Amino acid sequence: ETIRWARSSDALTLDPHSQNQGNTHTLAHHIYETLLERDNDGNLQPRLATEWALKEGDDTVWVFKLREGVKFHNGNDFTAEDVVYSIERAKSEFSNMRQLHAEVESVTAVDDYTVEFQMEGPSLIYPNNLTNTFIMDKTWSDENDLATVQDFASGATNHAVLNTNGTGPYTLESREVDVRTVLALNEGWWGETPAVTEIHYLTIADAQTRISALLSGEVDIVQDVPPQDIQRLSNTEGFKIETGPENRFIHFGYKFGDEPLASSNITDSNPFNNPLVREAMELVLDRDAIQQVVMRGQSIPTGIPNPPFVAGWTEELDAYPAPDVERARELMAEAGYPDGFSVTLDTPNNRYINDEAISTAYVGMLGQIGINVTLASRPVAEHSPLILANQSDFYLLGWGVPTFDSAYVFNDLVHTKTDELGTYNVGLYSNPELDEKIVSLNVESDQATRDATVAEIWEVVKADRVLLPVHNQVLAYAMREGVTLPVQPENQPHMTSVTFD
Amino acid sequence: MTEPVLSIRNLVVEFPFHDETFRAVDGVSIDIMPGEVVGVVGESGAGKSMTGSAVIGLIERPGHIASGEIRLKGERIDNLPEADRARLRGKRIGMVFQDPLTSLNPLYTVGQQLIETIRTHLPLSEAQARQKAIDLLSEAGIPKAGERIDSYPHQFSGGMRQRVVIALAIAAEPELIIADEPTSALDVSVQAQVIKVLKKLCSNHGAAVMLITHDMGVIAQTADRLVVMHHGTVVETGTVGDIIRRPREPYTIKLIDSIPTIKRGEGEIIAAPAANDEGAYVTVNQLVRDFEIGRGSFTKLLPGKVEVFRAVNEVSFTIPRGKTFGLVGESGSGKSTCAKMIVGLTRPTSGQILVDGHDIWAGGAGHQERRKRVQMIFQDPYASLNPRWRVRDIIAEPMRTLGIARNRTEVEQRVAELLRKVRLDPSVMRKFPHEFSGGQRQRIAIARALSSQPAFIVCDEPTSALDVSVQAQVLDLMSELQAEYGLTYLLISHNLAVVRQMSSAVGVLHNGVLVENGPTDAIFDNPQADYTKMLLDAVPDISKVA
Amino acid sequence: MTDLPHSPEQPVPAAKASRWKTFIRSDIVWSYRRSPVTITASIVALLLVFMAIFAPWIAPYNPFNPATLNLMDGFTPPNSNSMGGRYFVLGTDSQGRDVLSTIMHGSRVSLFVGAMATLFAMVMGVGLGLVAGYVGGIWDAVIMRVCDVQLSFPAILIALLIFGVARGIIPPNQQEGAAIWVLIIAIGLANWAQFARTVRGATMVERQKDYVAAARILGVNPFIILLRHVLPNVVGPVLVIGTIGLALAIIEEATLSYLGVGVPPTQPSLGTLIRIGQQFLFSGEWWILLFPAITLVLLALSVNLLGDWLRDALNPKLR
Amino acid sequence: MLAFIARRLLQSVIVMLVVAFIAFLVFRYVGDPLANLLSQDATMADYEQARERLGLNQPFYIQFFNFVINALQGQFGVSYRLQQPVSQLILERLPATIELAVASSIIALVFGVMLGIYTALRQRAFSTGVIMTLSLIGVSLPTFLIGIGLIYVFAVELKWLPSFGRGDVVQIGWWRTGLLTQSGLRSLILPAITLSLFQLTLIMRLVRAEMLEVMRTDYIRFAKARGLSKRAINFGHALKNTMVPVITITGLQLGSVIAFAIITETVFQWPGVGSLFVNSVAAVDVPVMAAYLVFVALVFVIINLVVDILYFIVDPRLRDGARSGR
Ligand SMILES: Nc1ncnc2c1ncn2[C@@H]1O[C@H](COP(=O)(O)OP(=O)(O)OP(=O)(O)O)[C@@H](O)[C@H]1O
Ligand SMILES: Nc1ncnc2c1ncn2[C@@H]1O[C@H](COP(=O)(O)OP(=O)(O)OP(=O)(O)O)[C@@H](O)[C@H]1O
Ligand SMILES: [Mg+2]
Ligand SMILES: [Mg+2]
Ligand code: NI
């Protein structure tokens, strides 16, 4: 059956290694395949690889057994050399997937269906990084001169941007960028024949138009459903909603250090640097109210900047204090800011679900303890450079954890900002002790020790309130009655999982 | 007794205003016999045009005929439904409006407009209509009508256009033609031709004509009978000769009296020479002015050949102190351009203007001198007064700008004094220009000109926007002031009678060239240049009737 | 009475006491009193303006003071009590703000932005139009070409771009304070050309008039001539474009808000309210969109109607 | 005439350069394209490197120079967001926008002129008042609200018309048209109406004002005095004379219809250059934005040229005017 599937923006490119971006991967997953994939509960599952393990006696080598009898859309056989070629391509200069394979020293084909990855050191969590690295056909790629990944800056595009040759369940029929992509069933796919035999993948940027299209029966499945429409849609005859947690949390961050804030009326000290202030700020953050009103129930409030899917998450960490404005006021007074202070909160307005509304709500809450917040709301294209340049005193940010491992969070958000690490440590939090532990995670070879270190780091992060988490996002897909598409925690649904009643 | 073509009885036209009604025509009765030309005269606003509009049924909203009746060949037409009235227009009543420039639709050729009109009224084929159109045009005096018929109105001169308008009005051979100021937008020379055409056409077609004008000269030449209107009523009717020779009503007397004549008469006022005559006060030397044409301002930046039109060509003359120099010539001959150069509004291309020995375009001191000594009075008194300013500020501006008087009370005193000079009550200084009549406005303009205590005033058509009666007053005032202050005037006018009355010397401009220049009497009585002769011949003269 | 001819306008006695009477009897007032639509429009406009100006004093709540907001009041339907027990005539929005109060404060922001932007456009357009019309030549050519360029881009696009530039120039922590001014300048810059064109045309007509020549003969400074002589005579059409421009500016502000570059969401304008409200079109909370939208339409409509009337009233030919 | 066109073309080049410059200047400030280009886990070093590759760290004038040189060759680079040559993207999207713009211009023109004439001729009728007031409501509502409202009523509630997109398209050469299929035509209705509403109001009011003005001229009075029929006067004489200003404004408006389409296209997900632009703004896709602005300027320039030529056709005075200058 044909499925008409709409979401807010299109895949950026069809070159599978050019962009490390959710929408792009989602489409690619239907055409290309990866060695491993993640099921709807976030667990790793075999795909083109059937087995994977550390090499006996050498914990710096990962061995992958490949699926046999798989063919590319053009009829070529899938073998180990394709994997070697693809991983090397993903590691090459213009690839955006490079970072994920930084620790791979070399990839070798042991035989036609076995591949060995030589890592730079012990790398326990490396298989997590393979879920979005797609395997291309070496022969086809060479024929079409695809050795270099598409480099947007050079002004040249390559054959792979609009043409595909994967092993996936669907083949590309036609593509009108930003408008419509049509995929047809790959009859020779190795997996179980899916119910969906044709996909019309549509881009509808405007949320209201997207919902209208569903309501008027012009599409079957809509991704990126605004929370406020969920209730209504699920109550509307003929439509239903599938919801599920996403592997992404939303948090506020603030500036650490003694330097006075640029946007504050307090010019001799940095109030955020005072733990009491941070505590007070957490005490006025009414996560449940935000969940109920702003998110319409479509979020999972959390006390830790780490989604439940990720290793290292615990229930205690996830707990958060009940709001207590009185106590917060006392803390403010204790901290020396009985009258509060003023500051600017930078928020994106087109990146996360209700991002601006969450910020607006928190501005109101902070007002109750005298923190007078000016809200600066910007499109993400402006918000992003601002926080990357550490120019924000106080900001909202969301963070997905594609590797499902805590280290991913630590590396970018907690580690002291350097060229390689702490890229999004906008508050410039710096704790050398933690830094050491974070770095050790990447080379630790013993799982138990590693888990213990992760737990230790989380203790400190929570105690220091390095970040002020609000909630984990909840994904919602809307569809017409008679179709079911389960939620995928990385928001990369597979049409192969669609069932019809 | 034959039946009159048009018979108007007790016509009343009203304009309802917010809370009162205004009677533009108040009980007018006129009869016009077949083949007769009846002139309707009267001051501006007397209700002449309104009477004409009422006859043809085109009174503009909210005006309407309040009472009275209009009969065409005995048949009552004023109460016909609009559709029936529309059928009369063009077919039985033709109309000629004052302005030929605006009466023709600029987007259609003359032929199209003629053929359209002809075919609306007469059952002719396209080709027949075209032939008739050509005939009409030649009859109206358009040479080579067959060739010109496909021209657009803008390709015709003003006089030709007016003839086209007349041709259009008579296209369907109407029984009655209403001509509302058919010549007042035209030059004297053209005016004479148009009148001739109109008259000829009437006699050929036997139509009755109602000729509306304020120009007694035109009436004298054309009309059989005369109707004098004033304030919406008819004050006097009779044959032209009768009324001109023996006007009975005071208003008519005044009207006739105030017509200047180019013949030297008893009432001639030549300004008394000023105390001492030191020769030339103003010297204009080889004045030239070129205009670039055919290029937009943007493309001026580009190199390329510039087409030049020479509007003023080596004009030279002098004016002695305290005298008036008259400059005459047809429209477009360069009179105003000369004036503008003399007062410093337009820079001459070459040549020199000396006022009291200072070259006014030399910059520096000359410039300063000019600002003090030279002033100008403009044609349209309303346009020359800033409508948003009070009279006091208007008159005071030169004093303030030139630093003659600065303090408030002093300024006010002077303004009051000037207003008294021009015979206005000083209390009017708080009013705005629109609260005055045309004559009063021109007095204010004169007061403003005097305010900078000039010695030399350039008057560009100072009275042509005014009624004959007012014209006389303004001219009187100018003469008195000249006598009082020893002013020197440059008087520009196309009205030869005015020039004759006012100036001691005259220059005749033709196509930018000064074709003749000398004492007034010499030129008027004994013109040398052909152009001057033609100009003088063309002037209609009421004394011919008398 | 025969000594002087009578101009169409009968001289009016200059008695001071009658000035009010003169005004009342003037054409403008007369045409106003004759037009029920205009009377209604002006009453509506006045009410809205009054509401906007006095919003801080008459609005039931202060939606701009975050400290008084309770998120739990959110989504209260009109004419009912919230979960927190407070009563809201027109309901509350997603942040628990009273819709009536946000509308009042929002109109205040919208009117302020609209009025200031129009003023800005007016000053700039009139200034440049005067110069272009009076000086002519190369200045005229340049200014008019700039006008063409600007008219070729829709106001929204221009405002969008200017907004972007301002964002880049102003340091981030001052941006919010400046946002409203940036918006004003952006909309103003997007609309000046209309004024410039009109004024240029009118100036070219006025420039030819003899009263300007009279001033030039005196050697009055051209700047003074422009300011004191020409300007007062070209303001008529400017006022008309101004009223219509005001309505346009208000709508432009709304559209910019829709595109996400409007005023800060904590101090929403009518446009921002509509942008926020339209998210709830399908979710049943119609009042969040409807009331601000009605207000915007009423405001724009009444101002437009007034502008229309003014245009006709000032144009004697159309009477 | 030729000289005239040459002159206009020269002006146009200047206009285009200015636009390109402004466009370019503006882009330095609309945000950082890298925010969308690089993945979440890119390092600061990656950012530096990407900046260098994009040439974003070069001095402004060099960037502009390169831009102009490339633009002259029709090269606008590759879209950051969609990774395709911009010229190709724009060409692909152009037919959609043009069809939408033309359809709505036709609606605006036909109804605008008709209603304008009607309201001018029935100056005092009650229906005129209603039309005039209704037309004001048209401009008092922001376009996006009208669009959403139409979708809600006609697509969601009544299910008469599609809510988004272009429907089925047919490829004719490089032109992809929606005008030849039923679904394509049905899809066109709502966006075209939305887009035309503003222009319609404007044209209607303009025609009305011009008509009223023209109806008072002497030549109309004289035409009446000549006894011409009402129809000949209203449609032959009056309407033709209103055409010059109407053409000017309509021409300008046609340009802005294309540009205004950005909002309509966004609301209706119309796959034209407007929605391409809006999506590009959000993603700071500088090459697309620059190309779009230059494109709009080009459209404007062409329209202006056509308008000027139309003048010549409509108004005989101008035909000679160019020669005599007076
Ligand atoms: N449309 C109008 N509305 C109001 N009053 C008008 C209108 N047209 C003319 N009038 C008035 O009607 C009166 C008669 O006007 P009419 O045009 O008949 O004068 P006229 O004798 O033709 O004068 P002129 O010699 O200046 O043409 C004048 O007082 C004039 O002000
Ligand atoms: N600014 C200008 N640019 C181009 N040509 C001009 C300009 N001013 C005047 N002319 C031309 O110069 C010639 C002389 O004009 P001028 O105004 O001096 O005539 P005039 O004798 O005053 O005529 P009238 O009696 O109609 O006022 C005319 O052909 C006119 O078209
Ligand atoms: Mg008259
Ligand atoms: Mg002149
Ligand atoms: Ni009198």
Coordinates of C-alpha atoms in Angstrom, one line a residue, chain A residues 157 162 175 177, chain D residues 74 76-77 83-95 174 276:
Chain A
T157 CA 27.7 18.3 -6.1
L162 CA 20.2 12.8 -6.3
R175 CA 12.8 13.3 -5.9
V177 CA 13.9 18.5 -3.3
Chain D
G74 CA 24.7 32.5 -13.8
F76 CA 25.1 31.3 -7.6
G77 CA 26.9 28.4 -5.9
Q83 CA 23.3 20.7 -1.6
Q84 CA 22.2 21.5 -5.2
P85 CA 23.3 24.2 -7.6
V86 CA 21.1 27.3 -6.8
S87 CA 20.5 28.2 -10.4
Q88 CA 19.0 24.7 -10.9
L89 CA 16.9 25.0 -7.7
I90 CA 15.5 28.3 -8.8
L91 CA 14.8 27.2 -12.3
E92 CA 13.0 24.1 -10.9
R93 CA 10.9 26.2 -8.6
L94 CA 10.3 29.1 -10.9
P95 CA 7.3 27.6 -12.9
W174 CA 12.1 22.1 -18.2
L276 CA 12.4 28.1 -1.1

